[in-house]
């Protein structure tokens, strides 16, 4: 089985700051990590590799040169190969241009049975790239996948997470599956694999020419999203802790809510 995982390097923080002029995320000086849902996607791929010997797992990412560190971590977890799509031409990409570039990279990788993506990235948070990727590659997609039930010759049966349960979906392969964190617990890197990733593994770095993309069709040039305004929400005021007996606290709470015309 040939498996591809898309992985994004994201800032390791919940307090992402926004450039007030460019309206893009300020990433400088913020430590970066493998996007958490992508760690679940990679784990899902590695479990299939363990189950079906001879399978290969290739991780594909679009990002700046330092994303190669994150890709080495993916190799240290057990991935066979990694591709970094990196070029100035890819900079400023919205989800539309990001999926165009990743799709071009996957076409160059070639043959595949399953593409695992995370459900969403913790910085952009749109959850659009996985489904867009499927559209660009002409593949079916199942989002919010939390379990693989069965692998058949030309299809795969998965559980898809819903708000109050799950549904079981059969999808023909090749396909794109976007994974949620409940899918699994990502494995740790082993010492042997860390040494291999640092000393021997080579990250393939491809630019727009390598993946046969016209610069007009990638990065900012091909990003229809225009961010009109973005801001960090003001911190909420300090909460008030009530004290006294349960009855006293209930009375105070009702009085406060009446004061504010909530009730
Ligand atoms: C106008 C504009 C300009 C922007 N400029 C930049 C910029 O210069 N640099 C920058 O880094 N971001 C930039 N962004 C943000 C960037 O577009 C998004 O982070 C990116 O498109 C992914 O969207 P998302 O984070 O919402 O991912 P989601 O759609 O939430 O991600 C879902 C899944 O798709 C996969 N995925 C997403 N992105 C990648 C990736 N890059 N590589 C591999 N897999 C991926 C992962 O598996 C992920 O779990 C810009 C956004 C806008 C709107």
mmCIF file of N, CA and C in Angstrom, residues 109-245:
data_model
loop_
_atom_site.group_PDB
_atom_site.id
_atom_site.type_symbol
_atom_site.label_atom_id
_atom_site.label_comp_id
_atom_site.label_asym_id
_atom_site.label_seq_id
_atom_site.Cartn_x
_atom_site.Cartn_y
_atom_site.Cartn_z
ATOM 1 N N UNK A 109 4.906 12.831 -6.662
ATOM 2 C CA UNK A 109 5.235 11.620 -5.883
ATOM 3 C C UNK A 109 4.720 10.399 -6.642
ATOM 4 N N UNK A 110 3.513 10.562 -7.247
ATOM 5 C CA UNK A 110 3.005 9.488 -8.114
ATOM 6 C C UNK A 110 1.969 8.626 -7.452
ATOM 7 N N UNK A 111 2.160 7.328 -7.605
ATOM 8 C CA UNK A 111 1.193 6.325 -7.192
ATOM 9 C C UNK A 111 0.823 6.440 -5.696
ATOM 10 N N UNK A 112 -0.459 6.345 -5.373
ATOM 11 C CA UNK A 112 -0.857 6.336 -3.958
ATOM 12 C C UNK A 112 -2.216 5.652 -3.818
ATOM 13 N N UNK A 113 -2.442 5.076 -2.650
ATOM 14 C CA UNK A 113 -3.737 4.441 -2.356
ATOM 15 C C UNK A 113 -4.567 5.295 -1.407
ATOM 16 N N UNK A 114 -3.899 5.817 -0.388
ATOM 17 C CA UNK A 114 -4.614 6.642 0.589
ATOM 18 C C UNK A 114 -3.773 7.893 0.881
ATOM 19 N N UNK A 115 -4.450 9.035 0.953
ATOM 20 C CA UNK A 115 -3.795 10.271 1.409
ATOM 21 C C UNK A 115 -4.444 10.636 2.742
ATOM 22 N N UNK A 116 -3.638 10.673 3.793
ATOM 23 C CA UNK A 116 -4.134 11.104 5.097
ATOM 24 C C UNK A 116 -3.757 12.574 5.293
ATOM 25 N N UNK A 117 -4.727 13.361 5.736
ATOM 26 C CA UNK A 117 -4.445 14.746 6.150
ATOM 27 C C UNK A 117 -4.989 14.903 7.562
ATOM 28 N N UNK A 118 -4.575 15.968 8.230
ATOM 29 C CA UNK A 118 -5.215 16.287 9.500
ATOM 30 C C UNK A 118 -6.570 16.907 9.212
ATOM 31 N N UNK A 119 -7.449 16.905 10.200
ATOM 32 C CA UNK A 119 -8.730 17.595 10.003
ATOM 33 C C UNK A 119 -8.483 19.093 9.803
ATOM 34 N N UNK A 120 -7.651 19.679 10.673
ATOM 35 C CA UNK A 120 -7.366 21.103 10.523
ATOM 36 C C UNK A 120 -6.025 21.448 11.160
ATOM 37 N N UNK A 121 -5.510 22.584 10.734
ATOM 38 C CA UNK A 121 -4.242 23.062 11.291
ATOM 39 C C UNK A 121 -4.562 24.011 12.441
ATOM 40 N N UNK A 122 -3.749 23.990 13.504
ATOM 41 C CA UNK A 122 -4.093 24.808 14.676
ATOM 42 C C UNK A 122 -3.814 26.298 14.475
ATOM 43 N N UNK A 123 -3.134 26.680 13.386
ATOM 44 C CA UNK A 123 -2.956 28.122 13.156
ATOM 45 C C UNK A 123 -4.015 28.669 12.192
ATOM 46 N N UNK A 124 -4.096 28.107 11.005
ATOM 47 C CA UNK A 124 -5.084 28.590 10.032
ATOM 48 C C UNK A 124 -6.500 28.179 10.401
ATOM 49 N N UNK A 125 -6.624 26.931 10.895
ATOM 50 C CA UNK A 125 -7.894 26.454 11.465
ATOM 51 C C UNK A 125 -9.056 26.365 10.488
ATOM 52 N N UNK A 126 -8.807 26.328 9.206
ATOM 53 C CA UNK A 126 -9.948 26.349 8.276
ATOM 54 C C UNK A 126 -10.512 24.967 7.981
ATOM 55 N N UNK A 127 -9.693 23.926 8.091
ATOM 56 C CA UNK A 127 -10.087 22.553 7.728
ATOM 57 C C UNK A 127 -10.468 22.461 6.251
ATOM 58 N N UNK A 128 -9.890 23.335 5.432
ATOM 59 C CA UNK A 128 -10.244 23.338 4.003
ATOM 60 C C UNK A 128 -9.263 22.560 3.134
ATOM 61 N N UNK A 129 -8.006 22.485 3.577
ATOM 62 C CA UNK A 129 -6.970 21.985 2.665
ATOM 63 C C UNK A 129 -7.198 20.512 2.272
ATOM 64 N N UNK A 130 -7.581 19.666 3.226
ATOM 65 C CA UNK A 130 -7.814 18.247 2.898
ATOM 66 C C UNK A 130 -8.870 18.085 1.814
ATOM 67 N N UNK A 131 -10.091 18.615 2.039
ATOM 68 C CA UNK A 131 -11.124 18.493 0.996
ATOM 69 C C UNK A 131 -10.726 19.157 -0.328
ATOM 70 N N UNK A 132 -10.033 20.306 -0.266
ATOM 71 C CA UNK A 132 -9.613 20.957 -1.518
ATOM 72 C C UNK A 132 -8.622 20.090 -2.289
ATOM 73 N N UNK A 133 -7.762 19.446 -1.534
ATOM 74 C CA UNK A 133 -6.761 18.561 -2.136
ATOM 75 C C UNK A 133 -7.459 17.422 -2.898
ATOM 76 N N UNK A 134 -8.478 16.866 -2.255
ATOM 77 C CA UNK A 134 -9.243 15.775 -2.885
ATOM 78 C C UNK A 134 -9.862 16.269 -4.183
ATOM 79 N N UNK A 135 -10.413 17.472 -4.134
ATOM 80 C CA UNK A 135 -11.055 18.024 -5.329
ATOM 81 C C UNK A 135 -10.028 18.183 -6.452
ATOM 82 N N UNK A 136 -8.850 18.708 -6.094
ATOM 83 C CA UNK A 136 -7.844 18.963 -7.131
ATOM 84 C C UNK A 136 -7.302 17.671 -7.739
ATOM 85 N N UNK A 137 -7.288 16.607 -6.927
ATOM 86 C CA UNK A 137 -6.761 15.329 -7.439
ATOM 87 C C UNK A 137 -7.890 14.446 -7.991
ATOM 88 N N UNK A 138 -9.124 14.941 -7.918
ATOM 89 C CA UNK A 138 -10.265 14.169 -8.429
ATOM 90 C C UNK A 138 -10.535 12.924 -7.601
ATOM 91 N N UNK A 139 -10.369 13.040 -6.278
ATOM 92 C CA UNK A 139 -10.531 11.873 -5.399
ATOM 93 C C UNK A 139 -11.709 12.071 -4.452
ATOM 94 N N UNK A 140 -12.319 10.967 -3.987
ATOM 95 C CA UNK A 140 -13.321 11.109 -2.925
ATOM 96 C C UNK A 140 -12.628 11.446 -1.607
ATOM 97 N N UNK A 141 -13.367 12.111 -0.726
ATOM 98 C CA UNK A 141 -12.790 12.489 0.571
ATOM 99 C C UNK A 141 -13.773 12.135 1.682
ATOM 100 N N UNK A 142 -13.232 11.654 2.788
ATOM 101 C CA UNK A 142 -14.032 11.509 4.007
ATOM 102 C C UNK A 142 -13.325 12.340 5.071
ATOM 103 N N UNK A 143 -14.056 13.279 5.662
ATOM 104 C CA UNK A 143 -13.458 14.124 6.701
ATOM 105 C C UNK A 143 -13.801 13.571 8.083
ATOM 106 N N UNK A 144 -13.108 14.075 9.096
ATOM 107 C CA UNK A 144 -13.367 13.705 10.502
ATOM 108 C C UNK A 144 -13.254 12.192 10.738
ATOM 109 N N UNK A 145 -12.288 11.552 10.129
ATOM 110 C CA UNK A 145 -12.154 10.098 10.307
ATOM 111 C C UNK A 145 -11.562 9.798 11.681
ATOM 112 N N UNK A 146 -12.213 8.890 12.416
ATOM 113 C CA UNK A 146 -11.729 8.552 13.767
ATOM 114 C C UNK A 146 -11.340 7.091 13.899
ATOM 115 N N UNK A 147 -11.564 6.294 12.845
ATOM 116 C CA UNK A 147 -11.186 4.873 12.929
ATOM 117 C C UNK A 147 -11.255 4.244 11.545
ATOM 118 N N UNK A 148 -10.385 3.263 11.333
ATOM 119 C CA UNK A 148 -10.489 2.460 10.111
ATOM 120 C C UNK A 148 -11.132 1.141 10.500
ATOM 121 N N UNK A 149 -12.238 0.800 9.852
ATOM 122 C CA UNK A 149 -12.966 -0.425 10.207
ATOM 123 C C UNK A 149 -12.429 -1.603 9.397
ATOM 124 N N UNK A 150 -12.238 -1.381 8.104
ATOM 125 C CA UNK A 150 -11.822 -2.487 7.234
ATOM 126 C C UNK A 150 -11.166 -1.936 5.971
ATOM 127 N N UNK A 151 -10.148 -2.657 5.516
ATOM 128 C CA UNK A 151 -9.533 -2.302 4.228
ATOM 129 C C UNK A 151 -9.942 -3.391 3.245
ATOM 130 N N UNK A 152 -10.570 -3.010 2.142
ATOM 131 C CA UNK A 152 -10.938 -3.981 1.105
ATOM 132 C C UNK A 152 -10.026 -3.758 -0.103
ATOM 133 N N UNK A 153 -10.234 -4.560 -1.162
ATOM 134 C CA UNK A 153 -9.297 -4.478 -2.292
ATOM 135 C C UNK A 153 -9.317 -3.089 -2.944
ATOM 136 N N UNK A 154 -10.527 -2.563 -3.165
ATOM 137 C CA UNK A 154 -10.599 -1.259 -3.841
ATOM 138 C C UNK A 154 -11.358 -0.218 -3.024
ATOM 139 N N UNK A 155 -11.496 -0.469 -1.748
ATOM 140 C CA UNK A 155 -12.202 0.506 -0.908
ATOM 141 C C UNK A 155 -11.740 0.393 0.536
ATOM 142 N N UNK A 156 -12.195 1.348 1.326
ATOM 143 C CA UNK A 156 -11.836 1.349 2.744
ATOM 144 C C UNK A 156 -13.086 1.779 3.525
ATOM 145 N N UNK A 157 -13.319 1.104 4.658
ATOM 146 C CA UNK A 157 -14.484 1.432 5.486
ATOM 147 C C UNK A 157 -13.969 2.167 6.721
ATOM 148 N N UNK A 158 -14.520 3.358 6.947
ATOM 149 C CA UNK A 158 -14.028 4.170 8.074
ATOM 150 C C UNK A 158 -15.191 4.675 8.925
ATOM 151 N N UNK A 159 -14.844 5.034 10.160
ATOM 152 C CA UNK A 159 -15.815 5.707 11.019
ATOM 153 C C UNK A 159 -15.578 7.203 10.898
ATOM 154 N N UNK A 160 -16.662 7.925 10.719
ATOM 155 C CA UNK A 160 -16.577 9.383 10.596
ATOM 156 C C UNK A 160 -17.230 10.010 11.819
ATOM 157 N N UNK A 161 -16.468 10.864 12.512
ATOM 158 C CA UNK A 161 -16.960 11.447 13.755
ATOM 159 C C UNK A 161 -18.100 12.448 13.508
ATOM 160 N N UNK A 162 -19.154 12.315 14.301
ATOM 161 C CA UNK A 162 -20.252 13.287 14.292
ATOM 162 C C UNK A 162 -20.305 13.900 15.685
ATOM 163 N N UNK A 163 -21.135 14.949 15.836
ATOM 164 C CA UNK A 163 -21.194 15.614 17.134
ATOM 165 C C UNK A 163 -21.652 14.659 18.227
ATOM 166 N N UNK A 164 -22.612 13.792 17.899
ATOM 167 C CA UNK A 164 -23.197 12.941 18.938
ATOM 168 C C UNK A 164 -23.070 11.453 18.601
ATOM 169 N N UNK A 165 -22.007 11.063 17.925
ATOM 170 C CA UNK A 165 -21.817 9.650 17.578
ATOM 171 C C UNK A 165 -20.884 9.521 16.401
ATOM 172 N N UNK A 166 -21.121 8.532 15.571
ATOM 173 C CA UNK A 166 -20.318 8.421 14.353
ATOM 174 C C UNK A 166 -21.107 7.722 13.258
ATOM 175 N N UNK A 167 -20.649 7.881 12.020
ATOM 176 C CA UNK A 167 -21.259 7.132 10.935
ATOM 177 C C UNK A 167 -20.182 6.284 10.277
ATOM 178 N N UNK A 168 -20.605 5.157 9.689
ATOM 179 C CA UNK A 168 -19.655 4.270 9.020
ATOM 180 C C UNK A 168 -19.781 4.512 7.517
ATOM 181 N N UNK A 169 -18.645 4.814 6.887
ATOM 182 C CA UNK A 169 -18.650 5.188 5.476
ATOM 183 C C UNK A 169 -17.683 4.289 4.720
ATOM 184 N N UNK A 170 -18.123 3.798 3.562
ATOM 185 C CA UNK A 170 -17.197 3.055 2.691
ATOM 186 C C UNK A 170 -16.831 3.961 1.520
ATOM 187 N N UNK A 171 -15.557 4.067 1.245
ATOM 188 C CA UNK A 171 -15.096 4.966 0.180
ATOM 189 C C UNK A 171 -14.105 4.202 -0.704
ATOM 190 N N UNK A 172 -14.212 4.451 -2.015
ATOM 191 C CA UNK A 172 -13.293 3.767 -2.920
ATOM 192 C C UNK A 172 -11.897 4.389 -2.801
ATOM 193 N N UNK A 173 -10.901 3.577 -3.027
ATOM 194 C CA UNK A 173 -9.524 4.081 -3.028
ATOM 195 C C UNK A 173 -9.060 4.238 -4.479
ATOM 196 N N UNK A 174 -8.157 5.174 -4.761
ATOM 197 C CA UNK A 174 -7.506 6.093 -3.834
ATOM 198 C C UNK A 174 -8.476 7.166 -3.311
ATOM 199 N N UNK A 175 -8.185 7.636 -2.104
ATOM 200 C CA UNK A 175 -9.062 8.635 -1.492
ATOM 201 C C UNK A 175 -8.257 9.491 -0.514
ATOM 202 N N UNK A 176 -8.911 10.568 -0.062
ATOM 203 C CA UNK A 176 -8.316 11.423 0.976
ATOM 204 C C UNK A 176 -9.125 11.239 2.254
ATOM 205 N N UNK A 177 -8.441 11.021 3.363
ATOM 206 C CA UNK A 177 -9.101 10.905 4.668
ATOM 207 C C UNK A 177 -8.536 11.994 5.566
ATOM 208 N N UNK A 178 -9.392 12.816 6.172
ATOM 209 C CA UNK A 178 -8.870 13.802 7.130
ATOM 210 C C UNK A 178 -9.151 13.290 8.544
ATOM 211 N N UNK A 179 -8.120 13.342 9.374
ATOM 212 C CA UNK A 179 -8.145 12.622 10.662
ATOM 213 C C UNK A 179 -8.353 13.544 11.854
ATOM 214 N N UNK A 180 -9.091 13.052 12.834
ATOM 215 C CA UNK A 180 -9.281 13.802 14.089
ATOM 216 C C UNK A 180 -8.375 13.218 15.171
ATOM 217 N N UNK A 181 -8.239 13.963 16.266
ATOM 218 C CA UNK A 181 -7.278 13.549 17.303
ATOM 219 C C UNK A 181 -7.724 12.283 18.031
ATOM 220 N N UNK A 182 -9.030 11.989 18.011
ATOM 221 C CA UNK A 182 -9.523 10.788 18.687
ATOM 222 C C UNK A 182 -9.136 9.509 17.936
ATOM 223 N N UNK A 183 -8.569 9.631 16.761
ATOM 224 C CA UNK A 183 -8.222 8.470 15.933
ATOM 225 C C UNK A 183 -7.249 7.550 16.669
ATOM 226 N N UNK A 184 -6.235 8.135 17.292
ATOM 227 C CA UNK A 184 -5.153 7.311 17.852
ATOM 228 C C UNK A 184 -4.246 8.165 18.747
ATOM 229 N N UNK A 185 -3.245 7.528 19.299
ATOM 230 C CA UNK A 185 -2.213 8.264 20.040
ATOM 231 C C UNK A 185 -0.916 8.159 19.243
ATOM 232 N N UNK A 186 -0.405 9.291 18.754
ATOM 233 C CA UNK A 186 0.827 9.221 17.949
ATOM 234 C C UNK A 186 1.971 8.588 18.729
ATOM 235 N N UNK A 187 2.760 7.763 18.028
ATOM 236 C CA UNK A 187 3.878 7.073 18.681
ATOM 237 C C UNK A 187 5.044 8.045 18.926
ATOM 238 N N UNK A 188 5.921 7.639 19.832
ATOM 239 C CA UNK A 188 7.133 8.428 20.062
ATOM 240 C C UNK A 188 8.167 8.067 19.003
ATOM 241 N N UNK A 189 9.102 8.973 18.795
ATOM 242 C CA UNK A 189 10.248 8.663 17.927
ATOM 243 C C UNK A 189 11.160 7.705 18.689
ATOM 244 N N UNK A 190 11.815 6.789 17.988
ATOM 245 C CA UNK A 190 12.785 5.935 18.679
ATOM 246 C C UNK A 190 14.184 6.523 18.483
ATOM 247 N N UNK A 191 15.098 6.137 19.370
ATOM 248 C CA UNK A 191 16.467 6.681 19.277
ATOM 249 C C UNK A 191 17.089 6.311 17.920
ATOM 250 N N UNK A 192 16.901 5.048 17.518
ATOM 251 C CA UNK A 192 17.473 4.584 16.246
ATOM 252 C C UNK A 192 16.951 5.397 15.070
ATOM 253 N N UNK A 193 15.633 5.655 15.089
ATOM 254 C CA UNK A 193 15.044 6.415 13.986
ATOM 255 C C UNK A 193 15.483 7.880 14.027
ATOM 256 N N UNK A 194 15.681 8.419 15.246
ATOM 257 C CA UNK A 194 16.140 9.820 15.336
ATOM 258 C C UNK A 194 17.526 9.936 14.703
ATOM 259 N N UNK A 195 18.400 8.953 15.017
ATOM 260 C CA UNK A 195 19.750 8.982 14.444
ATOM 261 C C UNK A 195 19.678 8.854 12.928
ATOM 262 N N UNK A 196 18.813 7.945 12.463
ATOM 263 C CA UNK A 196 18.659 7.755 11.019
ATOM 264 C C UNK A 196 18.171 9.054 10.371
ATOM 265 N N UNK A 197 17.153 9.669 11.004
ATOM 266 C CA UNK A 197 16.574 10.893 10.424
ATOM 267 C C UNK A 197 17.619 12.012 10.366
ATOM 268 N N UNK A 198 18.449 12.099 11.424
ATOM 269 C CA UNK A 198 19.439 13.194 11.466
ATOM 270 C C UNK A 198 20.628 12.929 10.548
ATOM 271 N N UNK A 199 21.098 11.680 10.530
ATOM 272 C CA UNK A 199 22.365 11.391 9.838
ATOM 273 C C UNK A 199 22.190 10.965 8.380
ATOM 274 N N UNK A 200 21.116 10.234 8.093
ATOM 275 C CA UNK A 200 21.032 9.620 6.765
ATOM 276 C C UNK A 200 19.865 10.095 5.915
ATOM 277 N N UNK A 201 18.724 10.307 6.551
ATOM 278 C CA UNK A 201 17.526 10.595 5.754
ATOM 279 C C UNK A 201 17.676 11.917 5.012
ATOM 280 N N UNK A 202 17.169 11.929 3.780
ATOM 281 C CA UNK A 202 17.268 13.146 2.969
ATOM 282 C C UNK A 202 15.854 13.645 2.687
ATOM 283 N N UNK A 203 15.662 14.927 2.935
ATOM 284 C CA UNK A 203 14.352 15.512 2.628
ATOM 285 C C UNK A 203 14.407 16.006 1.181
ATOM 286 N N UNK A 204 13.447 15.605 0.368
ATOM 287 C CA UNK A 204 13.384 16.086 -1.012
ATOM 288 C C UNK A 204 12.754 17.479 -1.004
ATOM 289 N N UNK A 205 13.481 18.461 -1.495
ATOM 290 C CA UNK A 205 12.929 19.817 -1.526
ATOM 291 C C UNK A 205 12.606 20.170 -2.976
ATOM 292 N N UNK A 206 11.339 20.481 -3.215
ATOM 293 C CA UNK A 206 10.897 20.779 -4.579
ATOM 294 C C UNK A 206 10.346 22.201 -4.652
ATOM 295 N N UNK A 207 10.663 22.871 -5.766
ATOM 296 C CA UNK A 207 10.086 24.196 -5.999
ATOM 297 C C UNK A 207 9.032 24.107 -7.103
ATOM 298 N N UNK A 208 8.571 25.274 -7.565
ATOM 299 C CA UNK A 208 7.457 25.277 -8.535
ATOM 300 C C UNK A 208 7.834 24.601 -9.849
ATOM 301 N N UNK A 209 9.138 24.716 -10.214
ATOM 302 C CA UNK A 209 9.553 24.070 -11.479
ATOM 303 C C UNK A 209 9.492 22.558 -11.327
ATOM 304 N N UNK A 210 9.955 22.075 -10.157
ATOM 305 C CA UNK A 210 9.971 20.622 -9.928
ATOM 306 C C UNK A 210 8.572 20.016 -10.028
ATOM 307 N N UNK A 211 7.558 20.787 -9.593
ATOM 308 C CA UNK A 211 6.205 20.219 -9.601
ATOM 309 C C UNK A 211 5.375 20.787 -10.768
ATOM 310 N N UNK A 212 6.084 21.412 -11.709
ATOM 311 C CA UNK A 212 5.480 21.926 -12.939
ATOM 312 C C UNK A 212 4.308 22.870 -12.681
ATOM 313 N N UNK A 213 4.558 23.828 -11.799
ATOM 314 C CA UNK A 213 3.525 24.846 -11.536
ATOM 315 C C UNK A 213 4.007 26.190 -12.048
ATOM 316 N N UNK A 214 3.132 26.891 -12.732
ATOM 317 C CA UNK A 214 3.418 28.257 -13.151
ATOM 318 C C UNK A 214 3.347 29.154 -11.901
ATOM 319 N N UNK A 215 4.339 30.036 -11.663
ATOM 320 C CA UNK A 215 4.272 30.910 -10.482
ATOM 321 C C UNK A 215 2.957 31.692 -10.403
ATOM 322 N N UNK A 216 2.325 31.908 -11.543
ATOM 323 C CA UNK A 216 1.035 32.633 -11.524
ATOM 324 C C UNK A 216 -0.049 31.804 -10.844
ATOM 325 N N UNK A 217 0.182 30.503 -10.740
ATOM 326 C CA UNK A 217 -0.842 29.620 -10.171
ATOM 327 C C UNK A 217 -0.523 29.159 -8.762
ATOM 328 N N UNK A 218 0.434 29.810 -8.118
ATOM 329 C CA UNK A 218 0.708 29.418 -6.726
ATOM 330 C C UNK A 218 1.010 30.649 -5.867
ATOM 331 N N UNK A 219 1.087 30.411 -4.561
ATOM 332 C CA UNK A 219 1.381 31.490 -3.623
ATOM 333 C C UNK A 219 0.356 32.614 -3.662
ATOM 334 N N UNK A 220 0.851 33.796 -3.329
ATOM 335 C CA UNK A 220 -0.037 34.965 -3.240
ATOM 336 C C UNK A 220 -0.762 35.240 -4.561
ATOM 337 N N UNK A 221 -0.037 34.983 -5.691
ATOM 338 C CA UNK A 221 -0.627 35.253 -7.012
ATOM 339 C C UNK A 221 -1.918 34.482 -7.244
ATOM 340 N N UNK A 222 -2.044 33.333 -6.607
ATOM 341 C CA UNK A 222 -3.215 32.475 -6.869
ATOM 342 C C UNK A 222 -4.089 32.346 -5.629
ATOM 343 N N UNK A 223 -4.041 33.380 -4.759
ATOM 344 C CA UNK A 223 -4.805 33.328 -3.511
ATOM 345 C C UNK A 223 -5.958 34.317 -3.538
ATOM 346 N N UNK A 224 -7.158 33.830 -3.818
ATOM 347 C CA UNK A 224 -8.295 34.760 -3.887
ATOM 348 C C UNK A 224 -8.740 35.301 -2.526
ATOM 349 N N UNK A 225 -8.275 34.676 -1.411
ATOM 350 C CA UNK A 225 -8.712 35.148 -0.088
ATOM 351 C C UNK A 225 -8.081 36.502 0.215
ATOM 352 N N UNK A 226 -8.899 37.455 0.527
ATOM 353 C CA UNK A 226 -8.378 38.760 0.963
ATOM 354 C C UNK A 226 -8.820 38.950 2.411
ATOM 355 N N UNK A 227 -7.835 39.025 3.302
ATOM 356 C CA UNK A 227 -8.175 39.207 4.712
ATOM 357 C C UNK A 227 -8.432 40.694 4.946
ATOM 358 N N UNK A 228 -9.683 41.056 5.251
ATOM 359 C CA UNK A 228 -10.053 42.471 5.412
ATOM 360 C C UNK A 228 -9.591 42.998 6.769
ATOM 361 N N UNK A 229 -9.724 42.178 7.796
ATOM 362 C CA UNK A 229 -9.301 42.609 9.134
ATOM 363 C C UNK A 229 -9.050 41.373 9.969
ATOM 364 N N UNK A 230 -8.080 41.461 10.842
ATOM 365 C CA UNK A 230 -7.854 40.364 11.781
ATOM 366 C C UNK A 230 -7.320 40.967 13.073
ATOM 367 N N UNK A 231 -7.669 40.368 14.175
ATOM 368 C CA UNK A 231 -7.293 40.958 15.464
ATOM 369 C C UNK A 231 -7.282 39.872 16.530
ATOM 370 N N UNK A 232 -6.544 40.157 17.597
ATOM 371 C CA UNK A 232 -6.555 39.270 18.754
ATOM 372 C C UNK A 232 -7.661 39.770 19.679
ATOM 373 N N UNK A 233 -8.618 38.914 20.077
ATOM 374 C CA UNK A 233 -9.709 39.395 20.918
ATOM 375 C C UNK A 233 -9.192 39.961 22.230
ATOM 376 N N UNK A 234 -9.854 41.026 22.704
ATOM 377 C CA UNK A 234 -9.496 41.620 24.004
ATOM 378 C C UNK A 234 -9.709 40.569 25.086
ATOM 379 N N UNK A 235 -8.793 40.496 26.064
ATOM 380 C CA UNK A 235 -9.051 39.549 27.153
ATOM 381 C C UNK A 235 -10.319 39.953 27.904
ATOM 382 N N UNK A 236 -11.091 38.939 28.343
ATOM 383 C CA UNK A 236 -12.323 39.238 29.071
ATOM 384 C C UNK A 236 -11.971 39.770 30.461
ATOM 385 N N UNK A 237 -12.879 40.540 31.067
ATOM 386 C CA UNK A 237 -12.646 41.047 32.412
ATOM 387 C C UNK A 237 -12.542 39.906 33.405
ATOM 388 N N UNK A 238 -11.993 40.250 34.577
ATOM 389 C CA UNK A 238 -11.811 39.220 35.600
ATOM 390 C C UNK A 238 -13.180 38.703 36.064
ATOM 391 N N UNK A 239 -13.317 37.413 36.273
ATOM 392 C CA UNK A 239 -14.577 36.855 36.762
ATOM 393 C C UNK A 239 -14.745 37.135 38.250
ATOM 394 N N UNK A 240 -15.976 37.039 38.724
ATOM 395 C CA UNK A 240 -16.221 37.264 40.153
ATOM 396 C C UNK A 240 -16.523 35.921 40.812
ATOM 397 N N UNK A 241 -15.774 35.586 41.856
ATOM 398 C CA UNK A 241 -16.014 34.338 42.579
ATOM 399 C C UNK A 241 -17.016 34.628 43.691
ATOM 400 N N UNK A 242 -18.106 33.882 43.724
ATOM 401 C CA UNK A 242 -19.094 34.080 44.783
ATOM 402 C C UNK A 242 -18.695 33.252 45.990
ATOM 403 N N UNK A 243 -19.060 33.742 47.142
ATOM 404 C CA UNK A 243 -18.752 32.956 48.338
ATOM 405 C C UNK A 243 -20.001 32.890 49.220
ATOM 406 N N UNK A 244 -19.965 32.056 50.238
ATOM 407 C CA UNK A 244 -21.104 31.875 51.140
ATOM 408 C C UNK A 244 -21.708 30.495 50.958
ATOM 409 N N UNK A 245 -22.885 30.296 51.520
ATOM 410 C CA UNK A 245 -23.546 28.996 51.392
ATOM 411 C C UNK A 245 -24.106 28.875 49.969
#
